[in-house]
């Protein structure tokens, strides 16, 4: 983005003019020169590709690649981290303040401030470091490209129109608010002490600003830098780094390629490369021989890779909603997997919240919160207050299906018994002893739990009768913006997660979706769902009986032992 004074690159065009592909090749050549003797390796089988446009640079196989082949090795010195950049006395002090005050995202914020420093016109780096980090910066997506793939640029009102009152919008909103509060409450005071060290005036959003608008320029630079760090950094033990070349590899969720039984990767997985870090020489198979003290990162082939195939890393077992928040996208193929359960936030139907003082006292005791900080009124009026939050939803759902009741589900069940079902004598007993009459209302409370799900399904679409198939069809349209497609597909995952919980509640009283659906029910429930989990999308039908429905072949196979007893042509 900025012309360097290094004699080896003085004849090159400015970084802002160089295309990302050219900058990546220049960076590779520079690394070869600076790190000989195998410390930097780039296989000739690796090719830079701009097949989807210059703004979407990726790495592909230039030829057939065998399993365990090393594709590239990157020395530790060029992995951009907060320690690498904020190393002077006053900048190290800034890094420590960030780590102390910025909470859960402190390491990402520290790295983002480091990226801001690299992008600024005034740096305190050695010439060689400036050259390498500048070349690396030229390989990053532009601000305009990041606006499509980073939630920190998306229009809040447009996302809310799709996510409405649901965990989809709530998660988006919380991440957005967190970053802006970090900047307003902590960073701006620190960065305004030496703003020129952290402002990238070449960003399009800063082009029309002047020296009197330094705060706005700092915010624009921070949002761009944090977007890069949030979506493109790698790291271990909570210390993120932007690793050159490796950050150009695309990724997918590890969940997409797990089997239903042993959760091992499929033999022909889209995920075709692996990354590891260590010391010494890298050998085929992703193994390090401890022959030196040189730390490095390496990418190697997890399986045979065909010519032209794009390199794809595993981003861990993230859900579609987490993928949207982190990477600003959701692959449609993700929804075909048997396990797409996202974290779920359940709001309470206001009609379920009593006015009777004794019941209110029981419920506030159950919710275990200070009465002066929280009341049942908040559940009626404040969209920030949820009845329960189901985090690690996939594990909780599996636990519940096996007969174990998670604490959050138990709390919701007790809430519904005390608010609606229990009689006056049982309420009095609860106030005295804390006992909840569970067994007496076992069947009735499960029906109410289904109604809680129905209420949240309505909140998800603001009362519109929209199905998951409708959302996928809308996302497939060529004129659908990238951000909108991501939010729509995240909404599909969220809706199906709610429906899976509804199915699990129904099964507890030996009922199907249809048995628990009243006349005039939501369209997304009208056709039933997967025999095994209840999901309504994707929609597959047993080819033999044409009656039983499944969301995936994995679930059809898992259900065959029971289904074959009833299946007939």
Coordinates of C-alpha atoms in Angstrom, one line a residue:
X1 CA 0.0 0.0 0.0
X2 CA 3.0 2.3 0.5
X3 CA 6.2 2.7 -1.5
X4 CA 9.2 1.3 0.4
X5 CA 12.7 2.7 0.3
X6 CA 14.4 -0.6 0.0
X7 CA 16.6 -0.7 -3.1
X8 CA 15.4 -4.2 -4.0
X9 CA 11.9 -3.0 -4.5
X10 CA 12.3 0.7 -5.4
X11 CA 11.6 0.0 -9.1
X12 CA 8.4 -1.8 -8.2
X13 CA 5.0 0.0 -8.4
X14 CA 3.5 1.3 -5.1
X15 CA 1.8 -1.4 -3.0
X16 CA -1.6 0.3 -3.6
X17 CA -1.2 -0.1 -7.3
X18 CA 0.1 -3.7 -7.3
X19 CA -2.5 -6.4 -7.9
X20 CA -2.8 -8.9 -5.1
X21 CA -1.5 -11.8 -7.2
X22 CA 1.6 -9.8 -8.2
X23 CA 2.2 -8.8 -4.6
X24 CA 1.9 -12.4 -3.5
X25 CA 4.5 -13.5 -6.1
X26 CA 6.7 -10.6 -5.0
X27 CA 6.4 -11.6 -1.4
X28 CA 7.3 -15.2 -2.2
X29 CA 10.4 -14.1 -4.1
X30 CA 11.4 -11.9 -1.2
X31 CA 11.0 -14.7 1.3
X32 CA 13.1 -17.1 -0.8
X33 CA 15.9 -14.5 -0.9
X34 CA 15.8 -13.7 2.8
X35 CA 15.3 -17.2 4.1
X36 CA 17.5 -19.7 2.2
X37 CA 18.4 -23.3 3.1
X38 CA 14.8 -24.5 3.3
X39 CA 13.5 -22.1 5.9
X40 CA 11.0 -20.8 3.4
X41 CA 9.6 -23.3 0.9
X42 CA 7.0 -22.8 -1.8
X43 CA 6.2 -25.9 -3.9
X44 CA 5.9 -25.4 -7.7
X45 CA 2.7 -27.3 -7.3
X46 CA 1.2 -24.1 -5.7
X47 CA -0.4 -21.5 -7.9
X48 CA -2.0 -18.1 -7.2
X49 CA -5.4 -17.8 -8.7
X50 CA -7.8 -14.9 -9.3
X51 CA -10.5 -17.0 -10.9
X52 CA -13.2 -15.3 -9.0
X53 CA -11.8 -11.8 -9.6
X54 CA -8.7 -9.9 -8.4
X55 CA -10.3 -9.2 -5.1
X56 CA -10.7 -12.9 -4.4
X57 CA -7.2 -14.3 -4.5
X58 CA -6.8 -18.0 -3.6
X59 CA -4.3 -20.8 -3.9
X60 CA -4.8 -23.8 -6.1
X61 CA -2.9 -26.9 -7.2
X62 CA -0.8 -26.2 -10.2
X63 CA -0.4 -30.0 -10.8
X64 CA -1.3 -33.3 -9.2
X65 CA -0.2 -33.4 -5.5
X66 CA 0.3 -36.6 -3.5
X67 CA -0.9 -37.0 0.1
X68 CA 1.6 -35.7 2.7
X69 CA 3.5 -33.5 0.2
X70 CA 4.8 -30.3 1.7
X71 CA 3.3 -27.3 -0.1
X72 CA 5.0 -24.4 1.7
X73 CA 6.9 -23.6 4.9
X74 CA 6.8 -20.2 6.5
X75 CA 9.4 -19.0 9.1
X76 CA 8.2 -17.6 12.3
X77 CA 9.8 -14.2 11.8
X78 CA 7.3 -13.2 9.1
X79 CA 4.1 -14.3 11.0
X80 CA 2.6 -10.9 11.8
X81 CA 1.8 -10.7 15.5
X82 CA 1.3 -8.0 18.1
X83 CA 4.7 -8.8 19.6
X84 CA 6.4 -8.5 16.2
X85 CA 5.1 -5.0 15.5
X86 CA 4.4 -3.3 18.9
X87 CA 7.9 -3.8 20.2
X88 CA 9.1 -0.3 21.1
X89 CA 8.8 0.9 24.7
X90 CA 5.6 3.0 24.3
X91 CA 4.0 0.6 21.9
X92 CA 4.6 -2.3 24.1
X93 CA 2.9 -0.3 26.9
X94 CA 0.0 0.1 24.5
X95 CA -0.2 -3.6 23.9
X96 CA -0.2 -4.3 27.6
X97 CA -3.1 -1.9 28.2
X98 CA -5.1 -3.6 25.4
X99 CA -4.5 -7.0 26.9
X100 CA -5.6 -5.8 30.3
X101 CA -8.7 -3.9 29.3
X102 CA -10.2 -5.4 26.1
X103 CA -11.6 -8.6 27.6
X104 CA -12.3 -11.7 25.5
X105 CA -11.0 -10.3 22.2
X106 CA -7.9 -8.6 23.7
X107 CA -5.5 -10.6 21.6
X108 CA -7.4 -9.9 18.3
X109 CA -7.6 -6.2 19.2
X110 CA -3.8 -6.0 19.9
X111 CA -3.1 -7.7 16.5
X112 CA -5.6 -5.3 14.8
X113 CA -3.7 -2.3 16.3
X114 CA -0.5 -3.9 15.0
X115 CA -2.0 -4.1 11.5
X116 CA -3.0 -0.4 11.8
X117 CA 0.6 0.4 12.5
X118 CA 1.8 -1.5 9.5
X119 CA -0.7 0.3 7.3
X120 CA 0.1 3.7 8.6
X121 CA 2.6 6.0 7.0
X122 CA 4.8 6.4 10.1
X123 CA 6.3 3.1 11.3
X124 CA 8.9 2.1 13.8
X125 CA 10.1 -1.1 12.1
X126 CA 13.4 -2.0 10.6
X127 CA 13.7 -1.6 6.9
X128 CA 13.7 -5.4 6.3
X129 CA 10.6 -5.8 8.5
X130 CA 8.8 -2.9 6.8
X131 CA 9.4 -4.4 3.4
X132 CA 8.1 -7.9 4.3
X133 CA 5.1 -6.7 6.2
X134 CA 4.3 -4.1 3.5
X135 CA 4.5 -6.8 0.9
X136 CA 2.2 -9.0 3.1
X137 CA -0.2 -6.1 3.4
X138 CA -0.4 -5.8 -0.3
X139 CA -1.8 -9.4 -0.5
X140 CA -4.7 -8.6 1.8
X141 CA -8.2 -7.9 0.4
X142 CA -9.1 -4.2 -0.2
X143 CA -11.4 -2.3 2.1
X144 CA -14.1 -2.6 -0.6
X145 CA -13.7 -6.4 -0.7
X146 CA -13.9 -6.7 3.1
X147 CA -17.2 -4.8 3.1
X148 CA -18.9 -7.9 1.6
X149 CA -17.3 -10.5 3.8
X150 CA -17.0 -8.8 7.2
X151 CA -20.0 -8.4 9.5
X152 CA -18.4 -5.2 10.9
X153 CA -19.3 -3.5 7.7
X154 CA -22.8 -4.9 7.2
X155 CA -25.9 -2.7 7.5
X156 CA -27.4 -3.3 10.9
X157 CA -31.0 -2.6 9.8
X158 CA -30.8 -4.9 6.8
X159 CA -29.4 -7.8 8.9
X160 CA -32.1 -7.2 11.5
X161 CA -34.8 -7.4 8.7
X162 CA -33.7 -11.0 8.1
X163 CA -32.5 -12.1 11.6
X164 CA -35.3 -10.2 13.4
X165 CA -35.5 -11.3 17.1
X166 CA -33.3 -14.3 17.1
X167 CA -29.8 -15.6 17.9
X168 CA -28.8 -14.7 14.3
X169 CA -29.3 -11.0 14.8
X170 CA -28.4 -11.0 18.5
X171 CA -24.9 -12.6 17.8
X172 CA -24.3 -10.2 15.0
X173 CA -25.3 -7.2 17.1
X174 CA -23.2 -8.2 20.1
X175 CA -20.0 -8.6 18.0
X176 CA -20.6 -5.3 16.3
X177 CA -21.3 -3.5 19.5
X178 CA -18.3 -5.0 21.3
X179 CA -15.9 -3.8 18.7
X180 CA -17.3 -0.2 18.7
X181 CA -17.3 -0.1 22.5
X182 CA -13.7 -1.3 22.6
X183 CA -12.7 1.5 20.2
X184 CA -14.8 4.3 21.9
X185 CA -14.1 3.3 25.5
X186 CA -10.4 2.2 25.3
X187 CA -8.6 2.6 22.0
X188 CA -9.4 6.0 20.8
X189 CA -7.9 7.7 23.9
X190 CA -4.6 5.7 23.4
X191 CA -4.3 6.0 19.7
X192 CA -5.0 9.7 19.6
X193 CA -1.7 10.2 21.4
X194 CA 0.1 9.4 18.2
X195 CA -2.6 9.1 15.5
X196 CA -0.3 9.2 12.5
X197 CA 1.2 5.9 13.6
X198 CA -2.1 4.2 13.2
X199 CA -4.1 5.9 10.4
X200 CA -4.1 4.5 6.9
X201 CA -5.0 7.6 4.8
X202 CA -5.0 5.5 1.6
X203 CA -8.2 3.6 2.6
X204 CA -11.2 4.7 0.5
X205 CA -13.2 5.6 3.6
X206 CA -10.4 8.0 4.7
X207 CA -9.8 9.7 1.3
X208 CA -12.2 12.6 1.9
X209 CA -11.2 13.1 5.5
X210 CA -8.7 15.7 6.7
X211 CA -6.4 16.1 9.7
X212 CA -9.3 17.4 11.8
X213 CA -11.1 14.1 11.3
X214 CA -8.4 11.9 12.9
X215 CA -10.8 10.1 15.2
X216 CA -13.0 9.0 12.2
X217 CA -9.9 8.0 10.3
X218 CA -8.7 5.9 13.2
X219 CA -12.1 4.2 13.5
X220 CA -12.1 3.4 9.7
X221 CA -8.6 2.0 9.9
X222 CA -9.4 0.0 13.0
X223 CA -12.6 -1.6 11.5
X224 CA -10.6 -2.6 8.4
X225 CA -7.7 -4.0 10.4
X226 CA -9.9 -5.8 12.9
X227 CA -11.9 -7.3 10.0
X228 CA -8.7 -8.7 8.5
X229 CA -7.6 -10.1 11.9
X230 CA -11.0 -11.6 12.7
X231 CA -11.3 -13.5 9.5
X232 CA -7.7 -14.2 8.4
X233 CA -5.6 -14.9 11.5
X234 CA -4.4 -18.2 12.7
X235 CA -2.8 -19.0 16.1
X236 CA -2.5 -21.3 19.0
X237 CA -3.0 -20.7 22.8
X238 CA -5.1 -17.6 22.1
X239 CA -2.3 -15.7 20.3
X240 CA -3.5 -14.8 16.7
X241 CA -1.1 -14.2 13.9
X242 CA -1.5 -13.4 10.2
X243 CA 0.7 -15.9 8.3
X244 CA 1.7 -14.9 4.8
X245 CA 0.4 -17.1 2.0
X246 CA -1.4 -19.4 4.5
X247 CA -4.0 -16.7 5.1
X248 CA -4.8 -16.9 1.3
X249 CA -6.1 -20.5 1.8
X250 CA -9.9 -20.8 2.0
X251 CA -11.5 -22.9 4.7
X252 CA -14.5 -24.9 5.8
X253 CA -15.9 -26.2 9.0
X254 CA -14.6 -29.5 10.2
X255 CA -18.2 -30.5 11.1
X256 CA -19.1 -30.7 7.3
X257 CA -16.9 -33.8 6.9
X258 CA -17.6 -35.8 10.0
X259 CA -19.5 -39.0 9.8
X260 CA -22.5 -39.7 12.1
X261 CA -20.7 -42.6 13.9
X262 CA -17.0 -42.1 14.4
X263 CA -16.8 -38.4 13.4
X264 CA -13.7 -39.0 11.2
X265 CA -13.0 -37.1 8.1
X266 CA -14.5 -38.4 4.9
X267 CA -11.9 -39.9 2.5
X268 CA -12.8 -37.4 -0.3
X269 CA -13.2 -34.3 1.9
X270 CA -13.2 -30.7 0.6
X271 CA -10.7 -30.1 3.3
X272 CA -7.5 -31.1 1.6
X273 CA -4.6 -29.4 3.5
X274 CA -3.4 -29.3 7.0
X275 CA -1.3 -26.8 9.0
X276 CA 1.1 -27.4 11.8
X277 CA 3.8 -25.4 13.6
X278 CA 7.0 -26.7 15.0
X279 CA 10.8 -26.5 15.1
X280 CA 13.3 -27.8 12.6
X281 CA 12.9 -29.5 9.2
X282 CA 9.6 -30.5 7.8
X283 CA 9.2 -34.0 6.3
X284 CA 6.4 -35.5 4.2
X285 CA 3.5 -36.5 6.5
X286 CA 3.6 -33.2 8.3
X287 CA 6.4 -34.3 10.7
X288 CA 9.1 -32.1 12.0
X289 CA 12.7 -33.3 12.6
X290 CA 14.2 -31.4 15.5
X291 CA 17.4 -30.4 13.7
X292 CA 17.4 -26.7 14.5
X293 CA 15.9 -24.0 16.6
X294 CA 14.1 -22.4 13.7
X295 CA 10.3 -22.2 14.3
X296 CA 8.1 -22.4 11.3
X297 CA 4.6 -23.1 10.0
X298 CA 3.9 -25.7 7.3
X299 CA 1.1 -26.6 5.0
X300 CA 0.9 -30.2 3.7
X301 CA -1.6 -32.3 1.7
X302 CA -4.1 -34.3 3.8
X303 CA -5.0 -36.4 0.7
X304 CA -4.2 -36.6 -3.0
X305 CA -5.1 -33.2 -4.6
X306 CA -6.1 -32.8 -8.3
X307 CA -4.7 -30.2 -10.6
X308 CA -6.8 -27.0 -10.3
X309 CA -8.3 -27.9 -7.0
X310 CA -8.5 -25.1 -4.5
X311 CA -6.6 -25.4 -1.2
X312 CA -9.1 -25.6 1.8
X313 CA -8.1 -25.7 5.5
X314 CA -10.2 -26.9 8.4
X315 CA -11.5 -24.0 10.5
X316 CA -12.5 -26.3 13.4
X317 CA -16.0 -27.6 14.2
X318 CA -17.8 -24.3 13.7
X319 CA -21.6 -24.1 13.1
X320 CA -23.1 -22.2 10.2
X321 CA -24.0 -19.2 12.4
X322 CA -20.4 -19.1 13.9
X323 CA -19.1 -19.3 10.3
X324 CA -21.2 -16.3 9.3
X325 CA -20.0 -14.3 12.3
X326 CA -16.3 -15.2 11.7
X327 CA -16.0 -15.3 7.9
X328 CA -19.0 -13.5 6.6
X329 CA -20.3 -16.4 4.5
X330 CA -22.1 -19.8 4.8
X331 CA -21.6 -22.4 2.1
X332 CA -24.9 -23.9 0.9
X333 CA -23.3 -27.4 1.0
X334 CA -22.9 -26.8 4.8
X335 CA -26.6 -27.2 5.2
X336 CA -26.6 -30.7 3.7
X337 CA -24.6 -32.0 6.6
X338 CA -26.4 -34.0 9.3
X339 CA -25.1 -31.7 12.2
X340 CA -25.8 -28.0 11.6
X341 CA -27.2 -27.2 15.1
X342 CA -26.3 -23.6 16.0
X343 CA -26.4 -22.0 19.4
X344 CA -30.0 -21.0 20.2
X345 CA -31.5 -18.2 22.3
X346 CA -35.0 -18.7 23.4
X347 CA -37.3 -15.8 24.3
X348 CA -40.4 -16.3 26.4
X349 CA -43.9 -15.7 25.1
X350 CA -45.1 -12.8 27.2
X351 CA -48.4 -14.6 27.8
X352 CA -46.5 -17.2 29.8
X353 CA -45.3 -14.6 32.3
X354 CA -47.7 -14.4 35.3
X355 CA -48.7 -11.3 37.3
X356 CA -49.5 -13.2 40.5
X357 CA -47.0 -12.1 43.1
X358 CA -46.4 -15.6 44.5
X359 CA -45.7 -17.1 41.1
X360 CA -43.4 -14.1 40.3
X361 CA -41.5 -14.7 43.5
X362 CA -41.1 -18.4 42.6
X363 CA -39.8 -17.6 39.1
X364 CA -37.4 -14.9 40.1
X365 CA -35.9 -17.4 42.7
X366 CA -35.7 -20.0 39.9
X367 CA -33.8 -17.6 37.5
X368 CA -31.3 -17.0 40.3
X369 CA -30.7 -13.3 39.7
X370 CA -30.8 -10.3 42.0
X371 CA -34.4 -9.0 42.1
X372 CA -33.2 -5.4 41.9
X373 CA -31.3 -6.1 38.7
X374 CA -33.8 -8.2 36.9
X375 CA -37.5 -8.8 36.8
X376 CA -39.9 -10.8 34.7
X377 CA -40.9 -7.5 33.1
X378 CA -37.6 -7.7 31.2
X379 CA -38.6 -10.9 29.6
X380 CA -41.7 -9.2 28.2
X381 CA -40.1 -6.0 27.0
X382 CA -36.3 -6.2 26.6
X383 CA -35.1 -8.2 23.5
X384 CA -31.7 -8.6 25.2
X385 CA -33.2 -10.8 27.9
X386 CA -33.8 -14.4 26.9
X387 CA -35.4 -17.2 28.9
X388 CA -32.5 -19.6 28.2
X389 CA -29.4 -19.7 26.0
X390 CA -28.4 -23.1 24.5
X391 CA -24.7 -22.8 23.9
X392 CA -22.8 -25.8 22.4
X393 CA -26.2 -26.7 21.1
X394 CA -25.1 -29.8 19.2
X395 CA -23.8 -31.4 22.3
X396 CA -26.8 -30.4 24.5
X397 CA -29.2 -31.7 21.9
X398 CA -27.4 -35.0 21.7
X399 CA -27.3 -35.2 25.5
X400 CA -31.1 -34.6 25.7
X401 CA -31.9 -37.1 22.9
X402 CA -30.0 -39.7 25.0
X403 CA -32.0 -39.0 28.1
X404 CA -29.8 -36.5 29.9
X405 CA -31.4 -33.2 30.6
X406 CA -29.2 -30.1 30.3
X407 CA -29.5 -27.5 33.1
X408 CA -30.9 -24.9 30.7
X409 CA -33.7 -27.2 29.6
X410 CA -34.5 -28.1 33.2
X411 CA -34.7 -24.5 34.1
X412 CA -37.1 -23.8 31.2
X413 CA -39.3 -26.8 32.2
X414 CA -39.5 -25.6 35.8
X415 CA -40.2 -22.1 34.6
X416 CA -43.3 -23.3 32.6
X417 CA -44.6 -25.5 35.4
X418 CA -44.4 -22.7 38.0
X419 CA -45.7 -20.0 35.7
X420 CA -48.7 -21.9 34.2
X421 CA -49.3 -25.4 35.4
X422 CA -48.7 -25.6 39.2
X423 CA -51.7 -25.0 41.4
X424 CA -51.8 -22.6 44.4
X425 CA -50.8 -25.2 47.0
X426 CA -47.8 -26.3 44.8
X427 CA -46.7 -22.7 44.5
X428 CA -46.9 -22.3 48.3
X429 CA -44.8 -25.4 48.7
X430 CA -42.2 -24.2 46.2
X431 CA -41.9 -20.9 48.1
X432 CA -41.2 -22.9 51.3
X433 CA -39.1 -25.8 50.0
X434 CA -38.1 -25.0 46.4
X435 CA -39.7 -28.2 45.2
X436 CA -41.2 -28.3 41.7
X437 CA -44.0 -30.8 40.9
X438 CA -42.3 -32.3 37.9
X439 CA -43.8 -35.7 37.3
X440 CA -47.4 -34.6 37.6
X441 CA -47.0 -32.3 34.6
X442 CA -44.5 -34.2 32.5
X443 CA -46.6 -34.5 29.3
X444 CA -48.3 -31.0 29.6
X445 CA -45.0 -29.2 30.1
X446 CA -43.4 -30.8 27.0
X447 CA -46.3 -29.4 24.9
X448 CA -45.7 -26.0 26.4
X449 CA -42.0 -26.3 25.5
X450 CA -43.0 -27.0 21.9
X451 CA -45.1 -23.8 22.1
X452 CA -42.0 -21.9 23.2
X453 CA -40.2 -23.1 20.1
X454 CA -43.2 -22.1 18.0
X455 CA -43.1 -18.6 19.5
X456 CA -39.3 -18.3 18.6
X457 CA -39.9 -19.6 15.1
X458 CA -42.4 -16.7 14.6
X459 CA -39.9 -14.2 16.1
X460 CA -37.2 -15.4 13.6
X461 CA -39.2 -14.2 10.6
X462 CA -41.3 -11.5 12.3
X463 CA -44.4 -13.6 11.9
X464 CA -44.0 -14.3 8.2
X465 CA -44.6 -17.9 7.0
X466 CA -41.2 -18.6 5.5
X467 CA -39.6 -22.0 5.2
X468 CA -36.0 -23.0 5.0
X469 CA -36.5 -24.0 1.4
X470 CA -37.7 -20.4 0.7
X471 CA -34.6 -18.9 2.3
X472 CA -32.3 -21.2 0.3
X473 CA -34.1 -20.4 -2.9
X474 CA -33.7 -16.6 -2.2
X475 CA -30.0 -17.1 -1.4
X476 CA -29.4 -18.8 -4.7
X477 CA -30.5 -15.9 -6.8
X478 CA -27.7 -14.3 -8.7
X479 CA -28.6 -10.8 -7.6
X480 CA -28.6 -11.7 -3.9
X481 CA -25.7 -9.8 -2.2
X482 CA -23.0 -11.9 -0.4
X483 CA -23.9 -10.6 3.0
X484 CA -27.6 -11.4 2.5
X485 CA -26.9 -14.9 1.3
X486 CA -24.8 -15.5 4.4
X487 CA -27.6 -14.2 6.8
X488 CA -30.3 -16.2 5.0
X489 CA -28.4 -19.5 5.2
X490 CA -27.5 -18.8 8.9
X491 CA -31.2 -18.3 9.4
X492 CA -31.9 -21.7 7.9
X493 CA -29.4 -23.3 10.3
X494 CA -31.0 -21.4 13.2
X495 CA -34.6 -22.4 12.2
X496 CA -33.6 -26.0 11.8
X497 CA -31.9 -26.0 15.2
X498 CA -35.2 -24.7 16.8
X499 CA -37.1 -27.4 14.9
X500 CA -34.7 -30.1 16.1
X501 CA -35.4 -29.1 19.7
X502 CA -39.1 -29.2 19.0
X503 CA -38.8 -32.7 17.6
X504 CA -36.8 -33.8 20.6
X505 CA -39.5 -32.5 23.0
X506 CA -42.2 -34.2 20.9
X507 CA -40.4 -37.5 21.0
X508 CA -40.4 -37.4 24.8
X509 CA -44.2 -38.0 24.8
X510 CA -44.0 -40.4 21.8
X511 CA -45.4 -37.8 19.4
X512 CA -44.2 -36.6 16.0
X513 CA -44.2 -33.0 14.7
X514 CA -47.6 -33.6 13.2
X515 CA -49.1 -34.8 16.5
X516 CA -48.0 -31.6 18.3
X517 CA -49.0 -29.2 15.5
X518 CA -52.3 -27.4 15.8
X519 CA -54.4 -26.3 12.9
X520 CA -53.0 -23.2 11.2
X521 CA -49.4 -24.0 12.3
X522 CA -46.3 -22.4 10.8
X523 CA -45.5 -23.3 7.2
X524 CA -42.0 -24.4 8.2
X525 CA -43.6 -27.3 10.2
X526 CA -46.4 -28.2 7.9
X527 CA -44.7 -31.1 6.1
X528 CA -43.1 -32.7 9.1
X529 CA -39.4 -33.4 9.0
X530 CA -36.5 -35.9 9.3
X531 CA -37.5 -39.1 11.1
X532 CA -34.4 -39.0 13.2
X533 CA -33.8 -35.3 14.1
X534 CA -36.9 -33.5 12.8
X535 CA -35.1 -31.1 10.4
X536 CA -37.2 -29.9 7.4
X537 CA -34.3 -29.0 5.2
X538 CA -32.8 -30.6 3.1
X539 CA -35.9 -32.7 2.3
X540 CA -35.2 -36.3 1.3
X541 CA -37.8 -39.1 1.0
X542 CA -37.2 -42.8 1.4
X543 CA -37.0 -44.2 -2.1
X544 CA -38.8 -47.4 -1.1
X545 CA -41.8 -46.4 0.9
X546 CA -42.0 -42.7 -0.4
X547 CA -43.2 -41.7 3.1
X548 CA -40.4 -41.4 5.6
X549 CA -38.4 -38.2 5.4
X550 CA -34.7 -37.5 6.1
X551 CA -32.4 -34.5 6.1
X552 CA -29.3 -36.6 5.0
X553 CA -28.2 -40.0 3.9
X554 CA -26.4 -40.3 7.2
X555 CA -29.6 -40.0 9.2
X556 CA -31.4 -42.4 6.8
X557 CA -28.8 -45.0 7.4
X558 CA -28.8 -44.4 11.2
X559 CA -32.6 -44.8 11.2
X560 CA -32.8 -47.9 9.0
X561 CA -32.8 -50.4 11.9
X562 CA -36.1 -49.0 13.1
X563 CA -37.5 -47.8 9.8
X564 CA -37.1 -51.2 8.0
X565 CA -39.7 -52.7 10.3
X566 CA -42.4 -50.4 8.8
X567 CA -40.9 -49.6 5.4
X568 CA -42.8 -51.2 2.4
X569 CA -43.1 -50.4 -1.3

